Short mmCIF file of C-alpha atoms in Angstrom, two decimals:
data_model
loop_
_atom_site.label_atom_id
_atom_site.label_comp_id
_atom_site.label_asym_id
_atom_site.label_seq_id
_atom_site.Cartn_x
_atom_site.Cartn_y
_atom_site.Cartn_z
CA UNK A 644 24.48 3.10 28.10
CA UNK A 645 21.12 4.89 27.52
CA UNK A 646 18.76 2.83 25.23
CA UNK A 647 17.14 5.26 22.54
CA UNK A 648 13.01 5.83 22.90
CA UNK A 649 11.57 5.04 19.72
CA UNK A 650 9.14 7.22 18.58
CA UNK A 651 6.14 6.65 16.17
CA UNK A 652 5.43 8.91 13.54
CA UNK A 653 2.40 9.25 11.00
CA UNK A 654 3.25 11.08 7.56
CA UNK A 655 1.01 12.53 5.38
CA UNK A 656 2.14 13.63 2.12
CA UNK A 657 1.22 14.54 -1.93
CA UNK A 658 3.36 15.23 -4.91
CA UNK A 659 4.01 18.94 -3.60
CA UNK A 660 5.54 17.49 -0.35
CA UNK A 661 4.79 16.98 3.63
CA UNK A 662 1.15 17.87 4.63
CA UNK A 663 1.12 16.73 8.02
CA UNK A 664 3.56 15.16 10.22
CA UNK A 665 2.38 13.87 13.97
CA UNK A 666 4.33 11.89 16.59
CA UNK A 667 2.69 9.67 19.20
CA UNK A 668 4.34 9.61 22.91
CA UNK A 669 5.96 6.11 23.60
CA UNK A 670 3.50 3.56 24.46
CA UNK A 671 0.39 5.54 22.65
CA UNK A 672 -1.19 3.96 20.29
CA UNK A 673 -3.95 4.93 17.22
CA UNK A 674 -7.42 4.01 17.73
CA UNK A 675 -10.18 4.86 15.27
CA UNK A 676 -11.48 8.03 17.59
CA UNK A 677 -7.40 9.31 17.08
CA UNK A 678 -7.36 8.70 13.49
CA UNK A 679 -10.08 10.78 12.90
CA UNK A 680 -8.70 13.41 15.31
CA UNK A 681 -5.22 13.09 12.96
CA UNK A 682 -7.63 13.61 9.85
CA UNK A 683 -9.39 16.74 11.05
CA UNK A 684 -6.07 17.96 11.39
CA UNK A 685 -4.77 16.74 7.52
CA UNK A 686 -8.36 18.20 6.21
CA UNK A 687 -7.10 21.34 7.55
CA UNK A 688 -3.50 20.84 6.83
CA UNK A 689 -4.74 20.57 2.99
CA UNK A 690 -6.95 23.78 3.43
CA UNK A 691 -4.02 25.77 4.50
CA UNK A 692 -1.06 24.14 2.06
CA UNK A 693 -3.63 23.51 -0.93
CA UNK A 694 -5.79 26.41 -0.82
CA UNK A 695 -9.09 24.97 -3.14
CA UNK A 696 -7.95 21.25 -2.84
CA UNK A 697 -10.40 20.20 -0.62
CA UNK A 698 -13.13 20.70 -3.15
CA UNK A 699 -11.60 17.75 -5.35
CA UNK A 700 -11.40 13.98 -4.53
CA UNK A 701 -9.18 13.42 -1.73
CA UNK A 702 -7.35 9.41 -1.75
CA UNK A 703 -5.40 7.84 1.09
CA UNK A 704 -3.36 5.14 0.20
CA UNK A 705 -2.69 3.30 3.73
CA UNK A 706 0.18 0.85 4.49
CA UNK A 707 -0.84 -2.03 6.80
CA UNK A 708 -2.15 -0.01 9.99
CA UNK A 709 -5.84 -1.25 10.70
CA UNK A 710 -7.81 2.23 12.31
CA UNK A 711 -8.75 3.63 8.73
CA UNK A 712 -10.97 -0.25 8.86
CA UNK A 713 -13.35 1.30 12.18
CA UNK A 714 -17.14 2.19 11.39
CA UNK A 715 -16.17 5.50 13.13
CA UNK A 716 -13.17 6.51 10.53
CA UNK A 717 -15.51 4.80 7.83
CA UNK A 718 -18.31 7.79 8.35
CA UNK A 719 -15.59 10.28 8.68
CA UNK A 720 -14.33 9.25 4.77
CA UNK A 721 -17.99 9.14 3.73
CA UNK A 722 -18.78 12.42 5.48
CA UNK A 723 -15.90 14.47 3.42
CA UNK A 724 -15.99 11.87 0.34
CA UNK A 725 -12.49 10.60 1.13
CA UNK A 726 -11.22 7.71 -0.43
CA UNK A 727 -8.78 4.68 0.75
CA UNK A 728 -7.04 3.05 -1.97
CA UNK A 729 -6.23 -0.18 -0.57
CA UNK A 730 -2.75 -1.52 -1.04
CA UNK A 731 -1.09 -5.21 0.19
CA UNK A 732 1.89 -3.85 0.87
CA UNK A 733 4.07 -5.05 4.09
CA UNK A 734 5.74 -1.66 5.20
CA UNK A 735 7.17 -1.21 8.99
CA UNK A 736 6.42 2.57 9.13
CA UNK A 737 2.90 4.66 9.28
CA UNK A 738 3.04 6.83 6.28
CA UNK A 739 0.13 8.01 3.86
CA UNK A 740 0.49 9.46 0.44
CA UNK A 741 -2.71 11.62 -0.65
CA UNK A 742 -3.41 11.67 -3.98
CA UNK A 743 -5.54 14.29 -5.46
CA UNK A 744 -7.08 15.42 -8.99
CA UNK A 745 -4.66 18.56 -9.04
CA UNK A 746 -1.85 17.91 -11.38
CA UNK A 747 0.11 21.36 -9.45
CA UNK A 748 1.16 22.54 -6.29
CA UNK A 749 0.63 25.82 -4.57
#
């Protein structure tokens, strides 16, 4: 019997639906110099799904994962004036829900 390969997945997401969705080979991890490589990416995810979103505040909420915590991924935030809202929640899966000052969708 084959055993199934788990695969890791990172979600990012707002009230209009999926903004970016990224998959990590088995046995790759995140490290801070990834997660900033993964938010390059959602910064231009946003530009091209939200035209004009960019220009309001931007807010991750993060589940337990630790590389949004690095001094790298720190600068990144405070280079585009992203914030984390910081939750205690105990949830198995990477996800991220961005939360914005646009009450619509495009």
């Amino acid at each position: 019997m084959r055993s199934a390969k788990k695969i890791m997945g990172t979600v990012f997401w707002d009230s209009c639906g999926v903004l970016l969705f990224e998959t990590l080979q088995p046995g790759e991890t995140i490290n801070a110099a990834r997660y900033c490589q993964t938010l390059d990416k959602l910064r231009e995810a946003i530009r091209k799904k939200r035209p004009g979103q960019l220009i309001n505040r931007v807010i991750l909420q993060h589940d337990n994962a630790t590389p949004h915590t690095a001094r790298v991924t720190q600068g990144w935030l405070e280079k585009y004036g992203w914030e984390i809202c910081h939750t205690h929640q105990t949830i198995q899966t990477s996800h991220h829900l961005i939360s914005t000052s646009l009450g619509h969708c495009n």
